[in-house]
Coordinates of C-alpha atoms in Angstrom, one line a residue:
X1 CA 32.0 -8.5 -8.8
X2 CA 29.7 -11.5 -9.8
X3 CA 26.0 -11.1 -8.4
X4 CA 24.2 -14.7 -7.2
X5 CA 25.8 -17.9 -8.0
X6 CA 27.4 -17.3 -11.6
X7 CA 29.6 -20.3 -12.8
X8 CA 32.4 -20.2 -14.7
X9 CA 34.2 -23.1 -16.3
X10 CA 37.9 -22.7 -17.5
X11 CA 38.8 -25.5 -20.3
X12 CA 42.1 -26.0 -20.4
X13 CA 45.7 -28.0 -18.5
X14 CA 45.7 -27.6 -14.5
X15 CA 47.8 -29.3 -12.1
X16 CA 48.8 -32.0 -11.5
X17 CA 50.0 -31.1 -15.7
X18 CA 53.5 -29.6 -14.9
X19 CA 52.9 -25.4 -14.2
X20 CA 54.0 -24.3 -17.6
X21 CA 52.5 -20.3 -18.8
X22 CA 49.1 -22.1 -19.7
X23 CA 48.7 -24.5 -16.7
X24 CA 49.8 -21.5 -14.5
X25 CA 47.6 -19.0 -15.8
X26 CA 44.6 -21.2 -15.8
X27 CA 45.0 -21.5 -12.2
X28 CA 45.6 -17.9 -11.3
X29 CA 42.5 -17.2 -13.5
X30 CA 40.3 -19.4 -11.6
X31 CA 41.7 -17.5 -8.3
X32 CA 40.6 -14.2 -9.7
X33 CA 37.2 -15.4 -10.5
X34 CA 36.7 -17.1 -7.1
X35 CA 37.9 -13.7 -5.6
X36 CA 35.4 -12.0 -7.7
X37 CA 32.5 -13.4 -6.3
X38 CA 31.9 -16.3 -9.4
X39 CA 32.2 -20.4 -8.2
X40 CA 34.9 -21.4 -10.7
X41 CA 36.4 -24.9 -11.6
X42 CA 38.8 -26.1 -14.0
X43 CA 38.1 -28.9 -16.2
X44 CA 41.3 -30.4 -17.2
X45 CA 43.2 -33.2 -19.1
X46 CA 43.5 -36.8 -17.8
X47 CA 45.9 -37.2 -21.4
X48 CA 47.0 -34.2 -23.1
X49 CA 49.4 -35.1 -25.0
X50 CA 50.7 -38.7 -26.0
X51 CA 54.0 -39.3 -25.3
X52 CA 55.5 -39.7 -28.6
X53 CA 54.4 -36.0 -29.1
X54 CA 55.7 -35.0 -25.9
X55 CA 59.7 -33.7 -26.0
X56 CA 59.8 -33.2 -22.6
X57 CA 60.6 -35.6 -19.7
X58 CA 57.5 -35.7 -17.8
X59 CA 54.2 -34.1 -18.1
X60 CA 53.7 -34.1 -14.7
X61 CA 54.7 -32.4 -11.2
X62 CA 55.2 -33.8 -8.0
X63 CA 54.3 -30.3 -6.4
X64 CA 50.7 -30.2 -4.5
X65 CA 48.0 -29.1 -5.7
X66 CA 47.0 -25.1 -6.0
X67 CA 44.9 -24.0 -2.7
X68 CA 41.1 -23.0 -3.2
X69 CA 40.3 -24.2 -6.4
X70 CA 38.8 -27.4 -7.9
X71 CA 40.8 -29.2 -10.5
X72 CA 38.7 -32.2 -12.8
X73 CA 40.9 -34.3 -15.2
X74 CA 38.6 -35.5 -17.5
X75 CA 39.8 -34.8 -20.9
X76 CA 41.4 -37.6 -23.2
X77 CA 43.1 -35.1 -25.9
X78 CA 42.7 -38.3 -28.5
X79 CA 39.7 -40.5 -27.4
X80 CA 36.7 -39.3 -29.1
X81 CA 34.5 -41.2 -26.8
X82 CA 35.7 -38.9 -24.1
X83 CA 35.1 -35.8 -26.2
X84 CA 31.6 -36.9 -26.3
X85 CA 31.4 -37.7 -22.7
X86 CA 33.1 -34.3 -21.3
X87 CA 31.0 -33.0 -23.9
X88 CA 27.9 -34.1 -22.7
X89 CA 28.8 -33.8 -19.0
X90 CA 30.1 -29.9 -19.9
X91 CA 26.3 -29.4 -21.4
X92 CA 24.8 -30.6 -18.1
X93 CA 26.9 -28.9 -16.3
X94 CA 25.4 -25.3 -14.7
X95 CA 28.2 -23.3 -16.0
X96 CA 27.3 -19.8 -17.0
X97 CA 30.5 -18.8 -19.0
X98 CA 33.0 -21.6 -20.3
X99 CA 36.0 -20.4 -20.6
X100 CA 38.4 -22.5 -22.8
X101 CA 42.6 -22.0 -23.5
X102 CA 43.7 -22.8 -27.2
X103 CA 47.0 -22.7 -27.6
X104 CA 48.0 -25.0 -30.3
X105 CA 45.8 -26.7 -33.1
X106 CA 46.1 -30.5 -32.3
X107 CA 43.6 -29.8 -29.3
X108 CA 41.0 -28.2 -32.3
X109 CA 39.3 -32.0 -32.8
X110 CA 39.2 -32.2 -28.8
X111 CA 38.4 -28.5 -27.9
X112 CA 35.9 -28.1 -31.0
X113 CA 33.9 -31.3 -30.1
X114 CA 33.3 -30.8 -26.6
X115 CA 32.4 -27.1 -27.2
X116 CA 29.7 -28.4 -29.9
X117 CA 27.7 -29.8 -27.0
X118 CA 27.8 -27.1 -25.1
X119 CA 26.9 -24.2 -27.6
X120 CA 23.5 -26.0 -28.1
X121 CA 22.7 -25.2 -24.5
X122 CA 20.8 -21.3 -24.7
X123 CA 22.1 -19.0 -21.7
X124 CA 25.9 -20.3 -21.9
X125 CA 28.4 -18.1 -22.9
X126 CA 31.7 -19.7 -24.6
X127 CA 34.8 -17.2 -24.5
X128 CA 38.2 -18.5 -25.9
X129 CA 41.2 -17.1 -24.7
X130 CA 43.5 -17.9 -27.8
X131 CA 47.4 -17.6 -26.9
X132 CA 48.2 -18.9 -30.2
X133 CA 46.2 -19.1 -33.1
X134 CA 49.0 -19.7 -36.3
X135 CA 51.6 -22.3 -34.4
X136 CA 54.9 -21.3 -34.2
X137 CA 55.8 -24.4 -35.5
X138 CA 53.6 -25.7 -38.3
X139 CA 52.1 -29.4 -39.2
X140 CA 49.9 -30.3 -41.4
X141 CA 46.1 -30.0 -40.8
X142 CA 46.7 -26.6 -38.3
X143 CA 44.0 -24.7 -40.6
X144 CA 41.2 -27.4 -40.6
X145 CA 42.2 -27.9 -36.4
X146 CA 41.9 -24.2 -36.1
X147 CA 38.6 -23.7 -38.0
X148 CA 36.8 -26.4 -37.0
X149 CA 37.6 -25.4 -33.3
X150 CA 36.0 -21.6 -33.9
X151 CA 33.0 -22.4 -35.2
X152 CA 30.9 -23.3 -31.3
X153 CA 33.2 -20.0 -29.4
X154 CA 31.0 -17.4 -28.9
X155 CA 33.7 -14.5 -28.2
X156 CA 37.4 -14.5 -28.2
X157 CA 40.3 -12.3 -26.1
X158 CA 43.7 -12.3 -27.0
X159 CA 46.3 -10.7 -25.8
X160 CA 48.7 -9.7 -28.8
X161 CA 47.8 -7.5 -32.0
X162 CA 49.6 -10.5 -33.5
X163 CA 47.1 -13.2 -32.5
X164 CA 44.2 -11.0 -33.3
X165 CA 45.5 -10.7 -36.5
X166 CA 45.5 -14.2 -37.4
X167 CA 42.5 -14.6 -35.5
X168 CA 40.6 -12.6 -38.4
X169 CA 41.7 -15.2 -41.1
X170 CA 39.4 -18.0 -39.0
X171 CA 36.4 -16.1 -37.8
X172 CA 34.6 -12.3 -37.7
X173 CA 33.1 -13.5 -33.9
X174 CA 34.1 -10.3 -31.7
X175 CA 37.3 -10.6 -30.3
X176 CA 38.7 -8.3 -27.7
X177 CA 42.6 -7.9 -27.3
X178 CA 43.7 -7.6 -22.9
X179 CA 47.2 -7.5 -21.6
X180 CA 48.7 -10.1 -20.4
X181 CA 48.1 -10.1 -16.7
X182 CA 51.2 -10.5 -14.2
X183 CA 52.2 -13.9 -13.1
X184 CA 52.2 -13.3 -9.3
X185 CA 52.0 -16.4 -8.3
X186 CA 55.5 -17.2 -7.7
X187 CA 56.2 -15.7 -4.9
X188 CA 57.3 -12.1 -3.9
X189 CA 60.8 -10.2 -5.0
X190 CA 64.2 -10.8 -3.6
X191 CA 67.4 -9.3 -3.8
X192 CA 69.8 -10.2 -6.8
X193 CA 71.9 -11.1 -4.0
X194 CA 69.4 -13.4 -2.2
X195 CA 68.7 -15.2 -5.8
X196 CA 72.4 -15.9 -6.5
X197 CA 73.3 -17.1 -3.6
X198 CA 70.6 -19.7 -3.4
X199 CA 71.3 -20.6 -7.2
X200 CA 75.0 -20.8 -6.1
X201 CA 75.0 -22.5 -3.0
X202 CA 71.7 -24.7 -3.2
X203 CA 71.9 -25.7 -7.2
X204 CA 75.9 -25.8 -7.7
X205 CA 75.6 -23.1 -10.8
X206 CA 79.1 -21.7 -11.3
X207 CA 77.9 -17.8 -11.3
X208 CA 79.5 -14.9 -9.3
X209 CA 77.7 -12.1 -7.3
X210 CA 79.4 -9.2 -9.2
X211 CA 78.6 -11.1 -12.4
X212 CA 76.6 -8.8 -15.4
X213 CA 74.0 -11.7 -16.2
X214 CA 71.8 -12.1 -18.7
X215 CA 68.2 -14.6 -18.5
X216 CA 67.3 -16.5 -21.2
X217 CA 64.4 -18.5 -19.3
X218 CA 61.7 -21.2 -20.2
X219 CA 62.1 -24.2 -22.7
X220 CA 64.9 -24.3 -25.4
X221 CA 62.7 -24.3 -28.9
X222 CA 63.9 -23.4 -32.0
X223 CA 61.1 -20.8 -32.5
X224 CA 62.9 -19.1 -29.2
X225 CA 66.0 -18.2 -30.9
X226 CA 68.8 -19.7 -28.6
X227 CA 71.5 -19.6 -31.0
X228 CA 70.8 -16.4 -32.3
X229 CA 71.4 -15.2 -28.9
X230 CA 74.6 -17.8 -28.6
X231 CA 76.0 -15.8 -31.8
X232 CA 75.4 -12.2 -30.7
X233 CA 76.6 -13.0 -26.7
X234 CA 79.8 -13.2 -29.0
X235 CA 79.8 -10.5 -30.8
X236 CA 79.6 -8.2 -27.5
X237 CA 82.0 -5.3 -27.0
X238 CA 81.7 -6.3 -22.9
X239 CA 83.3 -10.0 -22.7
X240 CA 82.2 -10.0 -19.1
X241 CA 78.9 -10.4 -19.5
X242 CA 77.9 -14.0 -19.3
X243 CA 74.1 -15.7 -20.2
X244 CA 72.7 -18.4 -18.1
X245 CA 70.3 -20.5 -19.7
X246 CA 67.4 -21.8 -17.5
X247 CA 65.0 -24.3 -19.2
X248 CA 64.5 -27.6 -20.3
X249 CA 65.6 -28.2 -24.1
X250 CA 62.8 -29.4 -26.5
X251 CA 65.3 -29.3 -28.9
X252 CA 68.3 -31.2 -29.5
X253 CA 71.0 -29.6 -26.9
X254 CA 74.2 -30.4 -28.7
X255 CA 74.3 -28.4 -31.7
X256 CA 73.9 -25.4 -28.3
X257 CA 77.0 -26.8 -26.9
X258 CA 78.6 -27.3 -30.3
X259 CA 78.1 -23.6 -30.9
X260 CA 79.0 -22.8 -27.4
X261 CA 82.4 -24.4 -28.1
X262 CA 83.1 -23.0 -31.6
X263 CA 81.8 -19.2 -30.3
X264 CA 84.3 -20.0 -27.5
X265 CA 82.0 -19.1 -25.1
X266 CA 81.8 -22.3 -22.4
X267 CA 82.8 -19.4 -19.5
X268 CA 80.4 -17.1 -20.2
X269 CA 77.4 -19.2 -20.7
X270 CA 75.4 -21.3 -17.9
X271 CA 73.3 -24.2 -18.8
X272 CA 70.7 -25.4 -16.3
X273 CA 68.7 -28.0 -18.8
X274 CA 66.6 -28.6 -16.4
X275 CA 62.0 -28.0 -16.1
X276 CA 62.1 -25.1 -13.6
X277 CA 59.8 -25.9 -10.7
X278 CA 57.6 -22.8 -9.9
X279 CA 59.3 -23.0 -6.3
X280 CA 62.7 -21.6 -8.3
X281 CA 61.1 -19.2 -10.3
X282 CA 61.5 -16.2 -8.1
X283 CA 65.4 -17.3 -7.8
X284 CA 66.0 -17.6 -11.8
X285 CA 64.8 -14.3 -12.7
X286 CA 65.5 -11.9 -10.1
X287 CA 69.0 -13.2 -10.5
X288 CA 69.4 -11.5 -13.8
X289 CA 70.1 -8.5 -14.6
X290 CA 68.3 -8.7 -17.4
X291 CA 65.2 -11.2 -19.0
X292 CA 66.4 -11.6 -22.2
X293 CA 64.1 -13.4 -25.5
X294 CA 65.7 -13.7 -28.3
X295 CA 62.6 -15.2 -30.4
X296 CA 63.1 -15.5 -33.7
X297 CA 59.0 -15.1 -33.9
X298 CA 56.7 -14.8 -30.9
X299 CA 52.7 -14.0 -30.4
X300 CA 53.0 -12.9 -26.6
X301 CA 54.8 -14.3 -23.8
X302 CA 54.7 -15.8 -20.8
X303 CA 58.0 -14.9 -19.5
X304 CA 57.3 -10.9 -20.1
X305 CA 54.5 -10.6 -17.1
X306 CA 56.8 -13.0 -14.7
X307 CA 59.2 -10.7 -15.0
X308 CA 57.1 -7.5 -14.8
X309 CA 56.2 -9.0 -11.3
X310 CA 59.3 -9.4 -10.5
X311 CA 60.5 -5.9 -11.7
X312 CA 63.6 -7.1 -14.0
X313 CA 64.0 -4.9 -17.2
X314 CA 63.9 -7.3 -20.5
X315 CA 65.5 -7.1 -23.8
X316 CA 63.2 -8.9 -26.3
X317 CA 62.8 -8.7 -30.5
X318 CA 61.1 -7.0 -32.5
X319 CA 58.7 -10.1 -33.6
X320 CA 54.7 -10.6 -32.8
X321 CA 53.5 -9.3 -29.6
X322 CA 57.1 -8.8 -28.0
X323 CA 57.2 -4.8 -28.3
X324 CA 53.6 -4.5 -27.3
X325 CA 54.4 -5.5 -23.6
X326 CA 58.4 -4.1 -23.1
X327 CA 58.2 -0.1 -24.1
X328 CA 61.4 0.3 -26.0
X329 CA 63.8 2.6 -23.4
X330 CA 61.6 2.4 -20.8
X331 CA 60.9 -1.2 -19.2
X332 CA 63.6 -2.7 -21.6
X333 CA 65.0 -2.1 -25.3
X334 CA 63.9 -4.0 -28.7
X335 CA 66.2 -5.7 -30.9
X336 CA 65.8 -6.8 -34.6
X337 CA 65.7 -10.5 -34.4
X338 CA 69.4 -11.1 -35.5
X339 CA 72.5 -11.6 -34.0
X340 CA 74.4 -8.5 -34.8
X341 CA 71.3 -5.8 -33.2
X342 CA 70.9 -8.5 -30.2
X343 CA 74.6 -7.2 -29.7
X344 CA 74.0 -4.1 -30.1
X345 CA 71.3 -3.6 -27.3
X346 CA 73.0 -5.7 -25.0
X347 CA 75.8 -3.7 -24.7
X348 CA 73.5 -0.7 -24.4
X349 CA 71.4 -2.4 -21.7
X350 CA 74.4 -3.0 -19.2
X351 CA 75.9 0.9 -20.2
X352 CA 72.3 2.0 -19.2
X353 CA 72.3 -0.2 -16.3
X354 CA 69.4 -1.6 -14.4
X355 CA 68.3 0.8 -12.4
X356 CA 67.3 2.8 -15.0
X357 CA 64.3 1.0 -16.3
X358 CA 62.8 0.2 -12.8
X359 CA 60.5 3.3 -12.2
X360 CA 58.8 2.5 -15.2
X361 CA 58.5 -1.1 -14.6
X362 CA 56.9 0.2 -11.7
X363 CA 54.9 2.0 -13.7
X364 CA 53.8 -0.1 -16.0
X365 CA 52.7 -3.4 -14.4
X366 CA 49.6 -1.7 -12.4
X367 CA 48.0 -2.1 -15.5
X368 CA 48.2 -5.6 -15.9
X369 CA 45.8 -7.0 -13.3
X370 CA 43.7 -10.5 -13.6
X371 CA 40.7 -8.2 -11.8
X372 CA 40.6 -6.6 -15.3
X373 CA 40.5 -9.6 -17.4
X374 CA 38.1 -11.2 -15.2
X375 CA 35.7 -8.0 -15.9
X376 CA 36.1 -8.3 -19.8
X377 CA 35.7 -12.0 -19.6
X378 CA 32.1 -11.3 -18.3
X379 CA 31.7 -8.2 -20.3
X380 CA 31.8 -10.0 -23.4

C-alpha cells in the first residue's frame, strides 16, 4: 500500500485507442495502483500509429471511457516537437515512478526521447514493462529503436523467460520477470451455454450447443500461426470438432479461405473477421471448449490470462513464453508448433475433456494478481 501522495505515471495506449492486450492492461494497471493507495494517470497517444502503418480498420472505439482513472492523449508517435513537449511536460510533472509499455520498436524514437527528459529529473524512478523486446515481425532499424529507447529506463519487468532473454542483448539494468496478471476486466464467467446462445442468436454465427469447439481468438497475424492450425483441424481423427475464428485479420484473409476450401473444411470452421469489442469477450471465450494458439513464435500472451479468468483450459505451442503460463496436463497441453502434433493434442484435449483441467485452472490463476505486480513495480 502507497504511503502519502506517491504518483505514478503509466506511458503507454489508453482509451479512446481500441482495448487491445496493451491498452487493456494499461488501464487495469492504473486501477490497481489507484486501489493501492498511489494517484495514478495515464499519459497516452493523440497518434500512435499513422494510418498507412495501421492494418486494421480503425484505431479507435466508440465504447466510453474506463471509470476512475484519468486518461491524457498527448503523444504524437511521429512529431518530434511533441516528443520534446510531453517530454518536457513529463519532467515537470510530480510523478514519482513513470511507468512506460514497449511493445514494438517503432515507438523507441518516441518512447526514448520523452524518457530522456525525464531521467534528468533526481527522485524519479523509470520502470519499463517490455512485452516485446525482438518483434515478431522484423523491419529494419528494430536494434537501433530498441537501444536507443533502453538507455533513460531505470529498471525493467517482463513477464516471459523469452523477453528477458532478449532483453540481455540491449542492456545489464536489473530486470525482474512477473506473471502475467489476469485480465478481469471483462466481466465475470458464464455458462458455455449462456455464451453460445448469445453468439448464436444475437451475432447470427452458425455454431451448435452440443458442438466440440475450439477458440482461436485475437487478430489473424501470420506470426499467430492460423494456417498451421487450418492444416492440423484437418488432420484430426474427431471430424466433429469444428474451430471458430474470432478476430480481425491483419493479414490477407483469402489465402485462409483458400485453405479452408482446399482442406475442405468450410463446416467445421467459423469466421467472425470482425475487432472483438471488450463487451463480447466474456461470450467468445467461455464458448469454447477450448483457447487454442497456434503461434508459430510467441513472447507471452495476452489471450492466456483472459482465459485463466475465465477458467477455459488452452492448448498453446511450445514457442517463447507460451509453456511458462499453460502447465502441460494440467491447465492445458503443449504442442510442437506444426501441424501434425497440433493434431495430436487436439484429439487428446477433447478425449480428456474439459473438466479435467478446471481444478487446476483454479489453482493456478490466484497467483496471477495485479496487487503483486503493483508491489514489484514499487519494489524496484
Amino acid at each position: 500500500m502507497a504511503t502519502g501522495n506517491q504518483q505514478v505515471i503509466i506511458v503507454g495506449p489508453a482509451h479512446p485507442l481500441r482495448p487491445g492486450g496493451i491498452t487493456t492492461f494499461n488501464e487495469r494497471l492504473c486501477k490497481a495502483f489507484i486501489q493501492s493507495g498511489y494517484q495514478c494517470s495515464i499519459w497516452s497517444f493523440s497518434l500512435q500509429y499513422p494510418s498507412f502503418l495501421f492494418p486494421g480498420t480503425s484505431q479507435f472505439t466508440d465504447a466510453p471511457a474506463p471509470k476512475g482513472i484519468t486518461i491524457r492523449s498527448v503523444i504524437n508517435s511521429v512529431n518530434p516537437f511533441n516528443w520534446v513537449k510531453v517530454g518536457m511536460q513529463l519532467r515537470r510533472s510530480n510523478a514519482d515512478i513513470i511507468v512506460v509499455r514497449y511493445w514494438i520498436p517503432l515507438m523507441g524514437p518516441c518512447l526514448g526521447t520523452i524518457l530522456r527528459f525525464v531521467s534528468k529529473k533526481k527522485g524519479v524512478k523509470i520502470i519499463c514493462i517490455a512485452d516485446n523486446v525482438i518483434p515478431h515481425e522484423s523491419r529494419i532499424g528494430d536494434k537501433q529503436f530498441t537501444g536507443y529507447f533502453v538507455k533513460p529506463v531505470d529498471k525493467f519487468i517482463v513477464m516471459s523467460r523469452q523477453v528477458l532473454a532478449d532483453l540481455k542483448q540491449f542492456t545489464n539494468k536489473p530486470a525482474k520477470l512477473i506473471p502475467h496478471p489476469l485480465y478481469d476486466n471483462f466481466g465475470t464467467k458464464i455458462s458455455a451455454e449462456e455464451a453460445r446462445a448469445h453468439l448464436i442468436e444475437k451475432l447470427g454465427l452458425p455454431i451448435k450447443q452440443e458442438d466440440k469447439l475450439l477458440v482461436f481468438f485475437g487478430l489473424v497475424r501470420h506470426y499467430k500461426g492460423l494456417d498451421i492450425l487450418l492444416d492440423a483441424l484437418a488432420k484430426t481423427k474427431d471430424p466433429s470438432i469444428k474451430l471458430l475464428v474470432a478476430g480481425e485479420f491483419y493479414d490477407k484473409a483469402q489465402p485462409y479461405f483458400d485453405q479452408i476450401e482446399r482442406l475442405g473444411l468450410k463446416d467445421r470452421v467459423i469466421i467472425h473477421n470482425q475487432f472483438i469489442a471488450e463487451a463480447d469477450v466474456k461470450y467468445f471465450i467461455c464458448a469454447a471448449d477450448c483457447i487454442i494458439q497456434p503461434y508459430r513464435e510467441a513472447t507471452q500472451s495476452g489471450v492466456t490470462p483472459v482465459a485463466y479468468h475465465f477458467e477455459v483450459p488452452m492448448i498453446v505451442t511450445n514457442v517463447g513464453g507460451l509453456p511458462e503460463m499453460v502447465p502441460d496436463n494440467e491447465v492445458g497441453l503443449i504442442a510442437e508448433p506444426d501441424a501434425n502434433d497440433i493434431a495430436l493434442k487436439t484429439d487428446r484435449f477433447f478425449e480428456m475433456g474439459k473438466a479435467y483441467f478446471l481444478p487446476y485452472l483454479l489453482n493456478y490463476k490466484k497467483k496471477l494478481s495485479w496487487d503483486v505486480l503493483v508491489h514489484e513495480i514499487a519494489d524496484l
